[in-house]
Coordinates of C-alpha atoms in Angstrom, one line a residue:
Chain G
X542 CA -51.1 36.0 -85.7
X543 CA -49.7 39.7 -86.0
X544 CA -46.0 40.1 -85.1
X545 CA -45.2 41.6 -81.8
X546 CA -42.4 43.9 -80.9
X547 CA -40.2 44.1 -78.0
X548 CA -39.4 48.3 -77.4
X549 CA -36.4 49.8 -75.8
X550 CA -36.9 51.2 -72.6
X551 CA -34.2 53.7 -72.3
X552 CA -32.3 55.7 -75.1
X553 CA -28.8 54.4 -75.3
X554 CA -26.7 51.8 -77.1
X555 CA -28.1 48.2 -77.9
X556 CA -26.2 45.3 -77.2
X557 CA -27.3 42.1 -78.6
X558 CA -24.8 40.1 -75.9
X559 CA -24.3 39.8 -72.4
X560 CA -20.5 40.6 -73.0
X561 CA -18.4 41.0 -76.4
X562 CA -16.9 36.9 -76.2
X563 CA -20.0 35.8 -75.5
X564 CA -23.0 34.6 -77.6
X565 CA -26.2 36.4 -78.1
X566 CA -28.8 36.4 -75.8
X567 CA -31.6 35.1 -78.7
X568 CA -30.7 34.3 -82.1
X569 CA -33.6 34.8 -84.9
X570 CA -35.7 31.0 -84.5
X571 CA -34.9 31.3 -81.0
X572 CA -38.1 30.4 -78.7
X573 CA -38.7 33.5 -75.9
X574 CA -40.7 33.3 -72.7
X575 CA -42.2 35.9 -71.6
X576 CA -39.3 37.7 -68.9
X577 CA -36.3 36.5 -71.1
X578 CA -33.9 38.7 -71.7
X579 CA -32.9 39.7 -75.3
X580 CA -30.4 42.6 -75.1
X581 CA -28.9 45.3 -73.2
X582 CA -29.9 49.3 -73.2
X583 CA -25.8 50.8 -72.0
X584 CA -27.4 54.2 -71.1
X585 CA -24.5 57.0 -69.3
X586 CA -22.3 53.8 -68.9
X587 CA -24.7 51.6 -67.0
X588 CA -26.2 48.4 -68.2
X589 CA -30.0 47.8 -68.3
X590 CA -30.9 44.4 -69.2
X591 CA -34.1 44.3 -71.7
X592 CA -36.7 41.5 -71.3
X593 CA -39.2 40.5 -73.3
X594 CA -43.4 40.9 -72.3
X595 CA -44.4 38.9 -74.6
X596 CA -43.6 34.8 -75.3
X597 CA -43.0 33.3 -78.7
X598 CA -40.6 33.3 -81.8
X599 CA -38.0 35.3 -82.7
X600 CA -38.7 36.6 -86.0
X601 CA -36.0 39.4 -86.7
X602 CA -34.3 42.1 -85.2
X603 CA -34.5 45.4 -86.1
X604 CA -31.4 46.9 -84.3
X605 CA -27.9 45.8 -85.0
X606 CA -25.6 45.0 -82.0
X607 CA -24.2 48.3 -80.5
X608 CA -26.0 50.3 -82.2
X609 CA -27.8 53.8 -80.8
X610 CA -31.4 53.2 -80.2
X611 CA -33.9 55.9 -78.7
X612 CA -36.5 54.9 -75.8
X613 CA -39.6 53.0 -77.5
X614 CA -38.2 52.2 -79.9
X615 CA -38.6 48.7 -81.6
X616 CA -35.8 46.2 -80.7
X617 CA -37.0 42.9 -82.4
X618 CA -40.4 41.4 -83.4
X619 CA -41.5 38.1 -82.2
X620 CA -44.2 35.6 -83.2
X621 CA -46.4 35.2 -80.7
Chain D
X1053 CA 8.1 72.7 -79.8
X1054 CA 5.3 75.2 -80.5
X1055 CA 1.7 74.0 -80.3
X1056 CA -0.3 76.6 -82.6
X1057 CA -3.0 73.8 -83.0
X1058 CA -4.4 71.4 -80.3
X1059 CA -6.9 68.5 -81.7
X1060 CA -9.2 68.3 -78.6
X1061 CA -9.6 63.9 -78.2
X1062 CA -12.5 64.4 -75.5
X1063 CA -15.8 65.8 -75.1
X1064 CA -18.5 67.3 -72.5
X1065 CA -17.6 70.0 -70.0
X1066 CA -13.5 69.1 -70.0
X1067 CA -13.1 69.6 -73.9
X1068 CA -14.9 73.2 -73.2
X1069 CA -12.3 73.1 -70.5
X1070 CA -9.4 72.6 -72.4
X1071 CA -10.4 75.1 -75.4
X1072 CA -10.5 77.7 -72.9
X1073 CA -7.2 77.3 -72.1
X1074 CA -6.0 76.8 -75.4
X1075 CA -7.0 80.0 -76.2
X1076 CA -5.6 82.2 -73.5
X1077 CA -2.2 80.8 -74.7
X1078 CA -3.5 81.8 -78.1
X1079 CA -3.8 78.4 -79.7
X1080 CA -6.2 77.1 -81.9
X1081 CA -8.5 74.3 -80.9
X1082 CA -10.3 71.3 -83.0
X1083 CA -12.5 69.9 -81.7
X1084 CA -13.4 66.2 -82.6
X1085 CA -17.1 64.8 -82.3
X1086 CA -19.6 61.9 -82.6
X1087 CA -22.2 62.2 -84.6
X1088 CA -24.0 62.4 -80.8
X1089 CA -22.3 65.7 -79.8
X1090 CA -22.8 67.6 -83.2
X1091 CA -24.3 70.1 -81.7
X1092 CA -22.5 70.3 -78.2
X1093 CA -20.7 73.3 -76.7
X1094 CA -17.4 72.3 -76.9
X1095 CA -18.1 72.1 -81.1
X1096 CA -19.6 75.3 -80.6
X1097 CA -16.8 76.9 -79.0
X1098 CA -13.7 75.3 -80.7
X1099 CA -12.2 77.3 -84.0
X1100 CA -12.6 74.0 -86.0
X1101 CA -14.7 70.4 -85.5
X1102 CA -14.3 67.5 -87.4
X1103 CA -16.7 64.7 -87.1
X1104 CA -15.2 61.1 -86.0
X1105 CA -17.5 58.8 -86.4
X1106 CA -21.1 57.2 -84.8
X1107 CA -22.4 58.0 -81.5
X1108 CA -20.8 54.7 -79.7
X1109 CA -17.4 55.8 -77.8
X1110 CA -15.8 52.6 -79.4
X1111 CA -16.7 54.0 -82.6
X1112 CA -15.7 57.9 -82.5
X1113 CA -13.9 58.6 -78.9
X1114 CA -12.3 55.6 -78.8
X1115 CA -11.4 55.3 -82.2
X1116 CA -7.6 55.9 -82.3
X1117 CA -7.5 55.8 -86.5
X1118 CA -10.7 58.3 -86.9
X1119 CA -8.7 60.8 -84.1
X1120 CA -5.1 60.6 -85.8
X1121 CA -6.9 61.4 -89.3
X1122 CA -8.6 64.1 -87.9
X1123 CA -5.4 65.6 -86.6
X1124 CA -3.8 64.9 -89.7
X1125 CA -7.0 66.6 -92.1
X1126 CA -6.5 69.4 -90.3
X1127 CA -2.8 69.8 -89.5
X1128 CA -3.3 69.9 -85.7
X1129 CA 0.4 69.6 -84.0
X1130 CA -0.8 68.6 -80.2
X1131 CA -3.4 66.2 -79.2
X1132 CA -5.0 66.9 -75.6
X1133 CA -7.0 63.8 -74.4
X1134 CA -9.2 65.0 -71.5
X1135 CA -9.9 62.6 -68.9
X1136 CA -11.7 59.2 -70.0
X1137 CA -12.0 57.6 -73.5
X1138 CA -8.0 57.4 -74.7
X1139 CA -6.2 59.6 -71.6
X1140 CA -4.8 57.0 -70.1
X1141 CA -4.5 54.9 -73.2
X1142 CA -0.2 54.5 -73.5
X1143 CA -0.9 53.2 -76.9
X1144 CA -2.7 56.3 -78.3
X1145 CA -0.4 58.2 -76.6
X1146 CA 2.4 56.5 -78.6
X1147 CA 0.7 56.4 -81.5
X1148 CA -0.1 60.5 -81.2
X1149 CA 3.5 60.7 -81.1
X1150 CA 4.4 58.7 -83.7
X1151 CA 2.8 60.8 -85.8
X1152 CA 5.1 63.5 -85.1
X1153 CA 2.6 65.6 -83.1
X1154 CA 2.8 66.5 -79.4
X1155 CA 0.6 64.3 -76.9
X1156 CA -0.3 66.8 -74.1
X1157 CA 0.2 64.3 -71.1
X1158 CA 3.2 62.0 -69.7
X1159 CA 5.7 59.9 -71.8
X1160 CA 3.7 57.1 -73.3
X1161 CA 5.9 54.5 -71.2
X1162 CA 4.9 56.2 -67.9
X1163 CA 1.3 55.8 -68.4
X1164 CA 1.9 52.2 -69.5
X1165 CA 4.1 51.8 -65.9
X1166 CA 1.9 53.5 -64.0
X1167 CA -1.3 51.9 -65.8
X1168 CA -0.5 48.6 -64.1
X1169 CA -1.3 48.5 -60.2
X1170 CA 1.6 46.2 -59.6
X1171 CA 4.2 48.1 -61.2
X1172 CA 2.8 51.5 -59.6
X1173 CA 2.9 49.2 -56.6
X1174 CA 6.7 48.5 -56.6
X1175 CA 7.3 52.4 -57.9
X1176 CA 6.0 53.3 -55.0
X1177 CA 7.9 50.5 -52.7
X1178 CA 11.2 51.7 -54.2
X1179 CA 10.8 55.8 -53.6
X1180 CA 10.1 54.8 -50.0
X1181 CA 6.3 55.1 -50.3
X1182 CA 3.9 53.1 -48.6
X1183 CA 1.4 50.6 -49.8
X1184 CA -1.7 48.9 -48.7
X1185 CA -0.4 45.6 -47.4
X1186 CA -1.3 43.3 -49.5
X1187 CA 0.5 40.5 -51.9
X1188 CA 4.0 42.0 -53.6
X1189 CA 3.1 41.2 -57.1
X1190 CA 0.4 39.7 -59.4
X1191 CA -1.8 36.5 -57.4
X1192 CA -2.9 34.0 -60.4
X1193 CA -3.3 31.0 -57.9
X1194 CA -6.5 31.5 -55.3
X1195 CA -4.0 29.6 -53.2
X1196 CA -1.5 32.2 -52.9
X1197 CA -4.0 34.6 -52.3
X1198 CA -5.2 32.9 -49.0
X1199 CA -1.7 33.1 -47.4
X1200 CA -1.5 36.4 -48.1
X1201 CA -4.8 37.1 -46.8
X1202 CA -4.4 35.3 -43.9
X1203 CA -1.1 37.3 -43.4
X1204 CA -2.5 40.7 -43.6
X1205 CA -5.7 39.7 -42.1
X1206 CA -9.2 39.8 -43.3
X1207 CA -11.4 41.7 -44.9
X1208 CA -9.3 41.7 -48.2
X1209 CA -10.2 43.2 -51.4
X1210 CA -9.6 41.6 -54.7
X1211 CA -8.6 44.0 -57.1
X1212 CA -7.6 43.5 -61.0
X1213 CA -3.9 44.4 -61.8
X1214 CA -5.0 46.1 -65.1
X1215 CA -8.3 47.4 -63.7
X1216 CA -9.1 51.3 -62.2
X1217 CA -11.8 53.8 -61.5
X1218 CA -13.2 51.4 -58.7
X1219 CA -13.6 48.8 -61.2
X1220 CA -13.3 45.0 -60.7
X1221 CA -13.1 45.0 -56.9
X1222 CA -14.2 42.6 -54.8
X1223 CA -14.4 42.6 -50.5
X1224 CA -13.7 38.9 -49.2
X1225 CA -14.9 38.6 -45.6
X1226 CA -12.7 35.5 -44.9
X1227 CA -11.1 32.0 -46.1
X1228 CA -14.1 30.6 -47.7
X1229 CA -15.5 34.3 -49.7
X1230 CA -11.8 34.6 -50.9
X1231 CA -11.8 30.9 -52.4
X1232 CA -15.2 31.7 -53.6
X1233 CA -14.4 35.1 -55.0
X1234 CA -11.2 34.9 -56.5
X1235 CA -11.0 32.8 -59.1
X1236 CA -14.8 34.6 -60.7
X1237 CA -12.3 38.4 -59.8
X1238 CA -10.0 36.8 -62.5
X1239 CA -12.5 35.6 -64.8
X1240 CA -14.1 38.6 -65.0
X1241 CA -11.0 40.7 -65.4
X1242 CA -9.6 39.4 -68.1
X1243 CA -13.1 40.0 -70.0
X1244 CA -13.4 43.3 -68.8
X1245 CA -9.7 44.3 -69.2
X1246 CA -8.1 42.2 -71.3
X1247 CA -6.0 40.5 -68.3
X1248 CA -6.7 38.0 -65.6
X1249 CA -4.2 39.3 -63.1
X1250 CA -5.7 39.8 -59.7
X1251 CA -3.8 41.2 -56.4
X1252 CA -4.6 41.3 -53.1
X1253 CA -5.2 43.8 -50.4
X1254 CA -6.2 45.0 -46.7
X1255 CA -9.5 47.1 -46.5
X1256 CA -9.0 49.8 -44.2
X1257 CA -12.5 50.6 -42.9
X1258 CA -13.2 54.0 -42.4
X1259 CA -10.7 55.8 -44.7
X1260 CA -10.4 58.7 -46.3
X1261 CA -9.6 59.1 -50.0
X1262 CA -6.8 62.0 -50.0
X1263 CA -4.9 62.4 -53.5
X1264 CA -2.0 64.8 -54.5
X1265 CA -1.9 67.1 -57.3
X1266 CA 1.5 67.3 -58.8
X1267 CA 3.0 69.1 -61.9
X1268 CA 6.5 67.9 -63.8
X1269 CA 8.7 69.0 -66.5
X1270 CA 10.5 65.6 -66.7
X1271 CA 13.3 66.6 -64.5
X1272 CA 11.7 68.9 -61.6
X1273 CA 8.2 67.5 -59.4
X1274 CA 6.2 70.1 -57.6
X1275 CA 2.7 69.5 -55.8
X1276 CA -0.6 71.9 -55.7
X1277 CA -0.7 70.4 -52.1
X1278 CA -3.8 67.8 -51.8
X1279 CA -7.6 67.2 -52.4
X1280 CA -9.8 65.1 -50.3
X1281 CA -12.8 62.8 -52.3
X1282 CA -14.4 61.0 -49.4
X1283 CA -17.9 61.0 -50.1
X1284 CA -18.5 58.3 -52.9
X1285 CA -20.3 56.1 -54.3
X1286 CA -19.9 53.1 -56.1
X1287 CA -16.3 54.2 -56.0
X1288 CA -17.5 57.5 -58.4
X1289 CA -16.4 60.6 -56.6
X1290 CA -19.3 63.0 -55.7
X1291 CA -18.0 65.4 -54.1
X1292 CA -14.6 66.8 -53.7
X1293 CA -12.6 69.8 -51.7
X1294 CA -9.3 71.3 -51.2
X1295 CA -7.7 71.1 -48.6
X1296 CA -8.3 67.8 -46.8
X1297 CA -10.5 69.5 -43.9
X1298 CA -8.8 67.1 -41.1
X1299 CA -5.5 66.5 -41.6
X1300 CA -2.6 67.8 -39.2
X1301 CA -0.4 70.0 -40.4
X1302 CA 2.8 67.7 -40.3
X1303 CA 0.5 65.2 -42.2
X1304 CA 0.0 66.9 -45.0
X1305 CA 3.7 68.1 -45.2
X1306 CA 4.8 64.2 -45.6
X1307 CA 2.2 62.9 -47.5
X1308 CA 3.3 65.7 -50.0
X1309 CA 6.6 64.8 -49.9
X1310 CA 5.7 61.6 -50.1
X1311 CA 3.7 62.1 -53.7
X1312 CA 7.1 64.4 -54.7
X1313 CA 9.3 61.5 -54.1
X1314 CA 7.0 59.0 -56.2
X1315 CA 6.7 61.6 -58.6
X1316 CA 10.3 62.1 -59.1
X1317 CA 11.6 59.2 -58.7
X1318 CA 9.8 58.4 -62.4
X1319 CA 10.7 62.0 -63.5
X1320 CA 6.8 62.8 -63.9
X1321 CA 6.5 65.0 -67.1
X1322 CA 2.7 66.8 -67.4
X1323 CA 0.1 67.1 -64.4
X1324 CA -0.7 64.1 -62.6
X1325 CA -2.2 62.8 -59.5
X1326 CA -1.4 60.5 -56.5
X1327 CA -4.1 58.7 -54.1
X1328 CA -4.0 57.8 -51.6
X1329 CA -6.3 56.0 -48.5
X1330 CA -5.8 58.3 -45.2
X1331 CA -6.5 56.2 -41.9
X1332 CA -7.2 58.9 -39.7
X1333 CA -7.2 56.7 -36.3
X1334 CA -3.5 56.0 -36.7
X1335 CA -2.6 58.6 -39.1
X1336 CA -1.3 56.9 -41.8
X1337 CA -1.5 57.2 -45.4
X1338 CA -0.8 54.4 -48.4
X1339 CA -0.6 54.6 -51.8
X1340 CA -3.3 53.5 -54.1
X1341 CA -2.6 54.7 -57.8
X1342 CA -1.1 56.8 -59.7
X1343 CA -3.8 58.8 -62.7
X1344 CA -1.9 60.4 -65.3
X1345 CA -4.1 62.8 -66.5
X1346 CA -6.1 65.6 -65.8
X1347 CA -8.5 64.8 -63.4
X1348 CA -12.6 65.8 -63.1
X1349 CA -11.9 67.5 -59.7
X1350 CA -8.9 70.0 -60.5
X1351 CA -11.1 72.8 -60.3
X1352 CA -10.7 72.6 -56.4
X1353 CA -7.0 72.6 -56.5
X1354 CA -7.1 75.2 -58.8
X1355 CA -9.4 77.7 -56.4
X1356 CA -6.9 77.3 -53.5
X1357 CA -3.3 77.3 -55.2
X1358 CA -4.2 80.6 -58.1
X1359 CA -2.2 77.8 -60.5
X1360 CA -4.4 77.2 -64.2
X1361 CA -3.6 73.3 -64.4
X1362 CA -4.6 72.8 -67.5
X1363 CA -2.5 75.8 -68.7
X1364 CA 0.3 74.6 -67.1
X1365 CA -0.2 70.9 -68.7
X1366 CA 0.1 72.5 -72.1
X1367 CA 3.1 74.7 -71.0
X1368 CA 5.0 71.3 -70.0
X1369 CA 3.3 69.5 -73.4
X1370 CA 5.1 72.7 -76.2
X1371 CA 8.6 71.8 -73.7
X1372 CA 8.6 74.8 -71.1
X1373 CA 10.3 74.1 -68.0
X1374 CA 7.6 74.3 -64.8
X1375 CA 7.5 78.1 -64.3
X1376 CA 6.4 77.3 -60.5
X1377 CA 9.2 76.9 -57.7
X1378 CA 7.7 74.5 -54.4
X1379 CA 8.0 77.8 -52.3
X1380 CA 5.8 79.2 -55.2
X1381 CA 2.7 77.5 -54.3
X1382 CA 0.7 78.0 -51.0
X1383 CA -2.8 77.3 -49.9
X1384 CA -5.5 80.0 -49.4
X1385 CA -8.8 79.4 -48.5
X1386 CA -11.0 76.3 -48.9
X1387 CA -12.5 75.1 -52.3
X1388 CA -15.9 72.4 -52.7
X1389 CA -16.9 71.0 -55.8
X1390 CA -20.6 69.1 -56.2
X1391 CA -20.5 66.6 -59.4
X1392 CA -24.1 67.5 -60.9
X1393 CA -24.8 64.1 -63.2
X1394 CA -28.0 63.8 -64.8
X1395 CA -29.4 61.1 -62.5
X1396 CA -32.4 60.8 -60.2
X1397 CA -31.1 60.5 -56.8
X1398 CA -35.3 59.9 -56.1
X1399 CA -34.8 56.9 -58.1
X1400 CA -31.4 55.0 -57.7
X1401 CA -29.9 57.7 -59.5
X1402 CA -31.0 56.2 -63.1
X1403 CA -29.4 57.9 -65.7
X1404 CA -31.5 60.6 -67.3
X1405 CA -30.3 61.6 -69.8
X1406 CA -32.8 64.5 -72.6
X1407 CA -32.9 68.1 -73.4
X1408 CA -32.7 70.8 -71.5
X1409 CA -35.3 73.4 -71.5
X1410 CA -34.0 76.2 -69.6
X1411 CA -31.1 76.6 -67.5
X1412 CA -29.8 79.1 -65.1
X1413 CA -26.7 78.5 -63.6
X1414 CA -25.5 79.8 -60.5
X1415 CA -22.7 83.2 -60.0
X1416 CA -21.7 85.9 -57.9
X1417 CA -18.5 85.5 -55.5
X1418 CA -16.4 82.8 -55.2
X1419 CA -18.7 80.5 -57.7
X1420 CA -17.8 78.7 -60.5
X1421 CA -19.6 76.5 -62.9
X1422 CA -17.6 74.3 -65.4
X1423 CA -20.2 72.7 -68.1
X1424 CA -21.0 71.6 -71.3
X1425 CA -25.0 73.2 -70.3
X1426 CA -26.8 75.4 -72.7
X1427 CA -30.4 76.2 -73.1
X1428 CA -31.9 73.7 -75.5
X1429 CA -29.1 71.4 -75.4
X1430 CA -29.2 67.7 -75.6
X1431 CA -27.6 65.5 -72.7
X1432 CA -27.1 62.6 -75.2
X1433 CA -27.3 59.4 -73.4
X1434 CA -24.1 57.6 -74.5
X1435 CA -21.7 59.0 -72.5
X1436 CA -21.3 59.9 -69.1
X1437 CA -23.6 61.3 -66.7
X1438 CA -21.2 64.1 -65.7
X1439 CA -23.1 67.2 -67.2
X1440 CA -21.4 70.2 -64.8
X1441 CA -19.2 70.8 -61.7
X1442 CA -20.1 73.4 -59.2
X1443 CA -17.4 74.7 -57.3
X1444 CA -17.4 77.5 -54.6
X1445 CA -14.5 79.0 -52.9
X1446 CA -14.4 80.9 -49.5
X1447 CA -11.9 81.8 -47.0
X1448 CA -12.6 79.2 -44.7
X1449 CA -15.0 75.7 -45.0
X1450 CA -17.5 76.9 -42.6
X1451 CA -18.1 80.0 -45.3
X1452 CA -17.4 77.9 -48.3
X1453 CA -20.4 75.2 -47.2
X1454 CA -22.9 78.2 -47.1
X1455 CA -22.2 79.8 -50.5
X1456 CA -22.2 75.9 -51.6
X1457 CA -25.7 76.1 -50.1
X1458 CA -26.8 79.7 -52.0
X1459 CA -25.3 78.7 -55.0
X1460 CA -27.1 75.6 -55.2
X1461 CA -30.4 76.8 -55.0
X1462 CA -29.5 79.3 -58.0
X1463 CA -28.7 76.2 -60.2
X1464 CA -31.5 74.9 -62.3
X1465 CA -31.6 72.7 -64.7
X1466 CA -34.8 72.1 -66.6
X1467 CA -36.1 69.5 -68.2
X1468 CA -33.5 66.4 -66.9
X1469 CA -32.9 65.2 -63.5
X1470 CA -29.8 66.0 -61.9
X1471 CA -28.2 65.0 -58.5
X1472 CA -28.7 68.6 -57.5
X1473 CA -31.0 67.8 -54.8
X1474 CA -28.6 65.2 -53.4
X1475 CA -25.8 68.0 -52.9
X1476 CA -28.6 69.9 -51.2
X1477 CA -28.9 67.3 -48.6
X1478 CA -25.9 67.0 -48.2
X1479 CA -24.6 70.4 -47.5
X1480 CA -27.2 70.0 -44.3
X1481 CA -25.8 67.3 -43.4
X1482 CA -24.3 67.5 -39.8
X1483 CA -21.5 64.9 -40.6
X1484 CA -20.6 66.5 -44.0
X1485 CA -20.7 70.0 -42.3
X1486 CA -17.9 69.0 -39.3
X1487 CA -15.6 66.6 -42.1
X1488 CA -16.7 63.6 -40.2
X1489 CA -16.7 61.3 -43.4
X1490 CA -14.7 58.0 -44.5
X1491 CA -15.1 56.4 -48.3
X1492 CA -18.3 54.3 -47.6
X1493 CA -20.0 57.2 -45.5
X1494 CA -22.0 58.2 -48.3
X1495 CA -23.5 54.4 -49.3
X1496 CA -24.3 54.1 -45.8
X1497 CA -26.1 57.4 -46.2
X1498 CA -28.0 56.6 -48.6
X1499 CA -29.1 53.4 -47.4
X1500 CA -30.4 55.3 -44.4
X1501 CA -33.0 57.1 -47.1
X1502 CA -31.3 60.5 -45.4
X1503 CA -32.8 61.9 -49.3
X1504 CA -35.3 63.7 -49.1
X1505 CA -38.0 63.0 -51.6
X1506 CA -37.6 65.2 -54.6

């Protein structure tokens, strides 16, 4: 089955966790349902939390943690 | 000490700000940027840029290393922060003058005494200022923080001893909420800040927000008389004016003495500001903080008092003595500034952030536009949402609101959404128009869908 990719919705800065001394919201392995959360979008100082629309495996990110993403644009891909 | 070359440490419409400025006193400006703002107005505009680093603000703006090697690189002798990122940062500030240049702002151990809401707190307590009731010092048993509660009398607000901006706070209703509430207020703090201290204080429903500008030299404290910020939300500022519209005469004499005394008592060096809450049922006024920096709403102050803040900050910063006597400064007219942020007011005021196509920003008398706006520039979205700051002045409000109302419908901003259309509203607005406003007026407002669709 082709690999499917979660996309940013917003420009702005990626962050992997839900707060720096915590751990990340999905590691690669990690099983996702469909509504999961697997990052943040900080856009203009707010936080947008990104969920996933599709259920499966996480194969691999593409984005390191905090770093500047554009809207669309791929955040992770995931086995579905 | 002679500042020839001033290292700008911010960015947006206050570092095009501050190289104006600079260069009426005839200094040189460099500007530092991310990789984000390569092509922004303030690089633009500066006689020099250096590049600090990747488009994160913990990675360039924050970075304290990437800013002192730029200063160094390029043999800058003053270091002007801006508001935001490192301006209220006493470690930079130290650090900046460890270097041997000039940090254009107050002694690092003032911002570091003033930084912590408790200290400011008992500053304030010993020049004869009052405070919020509220518990004396820091609260790290939920325990503690019931008596006191209980004492002053509910609502309370939870507050974080090393928070600011609005940040952290927490409204407890009674007994049970506080219980509830506390202990998650400390929890989160010292994630957030780095420190789980928590205080406690009285809500006063239905205040104002009323600060003071002052300037010092590090012996003498004058004031630029006082601003009021009322209409917020989230505990952002929105819109601001000089003079407070409502406050008696003998009011506004003692709550200027009042900031004077604080001021003093610390021997203030640079320009700061005091807030205040303004209870306008019994007519008193408390303390709240203490920001030692240039703030986003000078422009007002400026409009009413003739005085160039910014100019005056760096005067203090290369060791002039204030050149302004108390009997120097008076009020004339009224001032209004609109914060224009590239939101959608239409849509819960989400960021939008994007390029803008075309722009035409408003003029004629008594307008003013600071902004980091060009045609075809890009509003980058890691930063924030400020993008300019329309300010009118007029000899009285009543006139002032209706150029606000002209000059609004010049400004357009292409391509981005911008709270433009909120301002529109609510320079209509019957409360807005007779001053009839407290700090939660405008989140009430809004939940009343009084926006029109845009």
């Amino acid at each position: 089955m082709a690999n499917k990719q979660v996309l940013s919705p917003l420009p702005g800065t990626f962050y992997r966790k839900p707060a720096p001394d915590q751990p990340p919201y999905k590691k690669e392995g990690d099983p996702v349902a469909a509504g999961d959360t697997i990052g943040l979008v900080e856009v203009m100082k707010s936080f947008h939390e990104v969920k996933s629309d599709v259920a499966g495996k996480v194969v691999k990110f593409l984005v390191e943690n905090e770093e500047a993403v554009t809207a669309g644009q791929p955040l992770l891909e995931i086995d579905g | 000490m002679t500042i020839d070359r001033l290292l700008v440490a911010s960015r947006g419409e206050i570092a095009v700000r501050i190289i104006r400025a600079a260069r009426e006193l005839g200094i040189r400006t460099i500007q530092v940027y991310s990789q984000a703002d390569a092509d922004s107005l303030a690089v633009r505009l500066a006689d020099q840029a250096v590049e600090i680093g990747p488009p994160a603000a913990a990675r360039s703006y924050l970075n304290i290393e990437a800013i002192l090697s730029a200063a160094q690189k390029t043999g800058a002798d003053a270091v002007h922060p801006g508001y935001g990122f490192l301006a209220e940062n006493a470690d930079f500030a130290e650090a900046v003058e460890t270097t041997g240049l000039v940090f254009v702002g107050p002694a690092p151990a003032t911002i570091r005494l003033l930084g912590d809401k408790i200290t400011a707190r008992e500053i304030a307590a010993k020049a004869g200022v009052a405070t919020v009731p509220g518990s004396t010092g820091r609260m790290d048993d939920p325990q503690s923080a019931c008596a006191v509660a209980e004492d002053i009398g509910f609502p309370v607000l939870i507050k974080a001893t090393a928070g600011g901006g609005g940040r952290g706070i927490r409204i407890a209703n009674d007994r049970t909420e506080l219980e509830r509430l506390a202990p998650q207020a400390s929890t989160e703090a010292r994630a957030a800040f780095g420190d789980g201290g928590i205080y406690i204080e009285k809500l006063i429903p239905r205040a104002r927000h009323i600060e003071v500008q002052v300037l010092g030299d590090g012996q003498r404290v004058v004031h630029c008389f006082e601003r009021e910020c009322s209409l917020q939300r989230r505990r952002q500022k929105v819109w601001e004016e000089a003079p407070a519209a409502t406050l008696p005469e003998d009011v506004r004499q003692k709550l200027c003495d009042a900031a004077v005394a604080l001021a003093q008592s610390i021997r203030y060096r640079s320009a700061g500001t005091l807030e205040f809450l303004y209870d306008d049922e019994t007519g008193d006024f408390y303390f709240l903080e203490m920001n030692t920096r240039i703030q986003v709403e000078h422009p007002v102050t400026e409009l009413v008092t003739g005085i160039d803040l910014v100019r005056e900050m760096i005067r203090i910063a290369r060791g002039e003595p204030l050149r302004l006597r108390q009997g120097d400064i008076s009020l004339a007219g009224h001032a209004i500034e609109c914060r224009i942020n590239a939101e959608d007011p239409a849509n819960g005021f989400m960021p939008a952030p994007g390029v803008v196509d075309d722009l035409i920003i408003p003029g004629g008398p008594g307008v003013r536009f600071d902004t980091m706006l060009y045609p075809g520039c890009t509003i980058p979205p890691f930063y924030d949402s400020l993008i300019g700051k329309l300010i009118v002045w007029d000899d009285s409000r009543a006139s002032a609101l209706h150029r606000l109302e002209r000059a609004l419908g010049e400004l357009d901003v292409s391509g981005v959404k911008t709270t433009k259309s909120l301002h529109q509203a609510l320079v209509l607005d019957d409360d807005v128009r007779n001053a009839n406003v407290h700090t939660r007026f405008l989140e009430q407002w809004l939940e009343r869908d009084r926006l029109p669709p845009t």
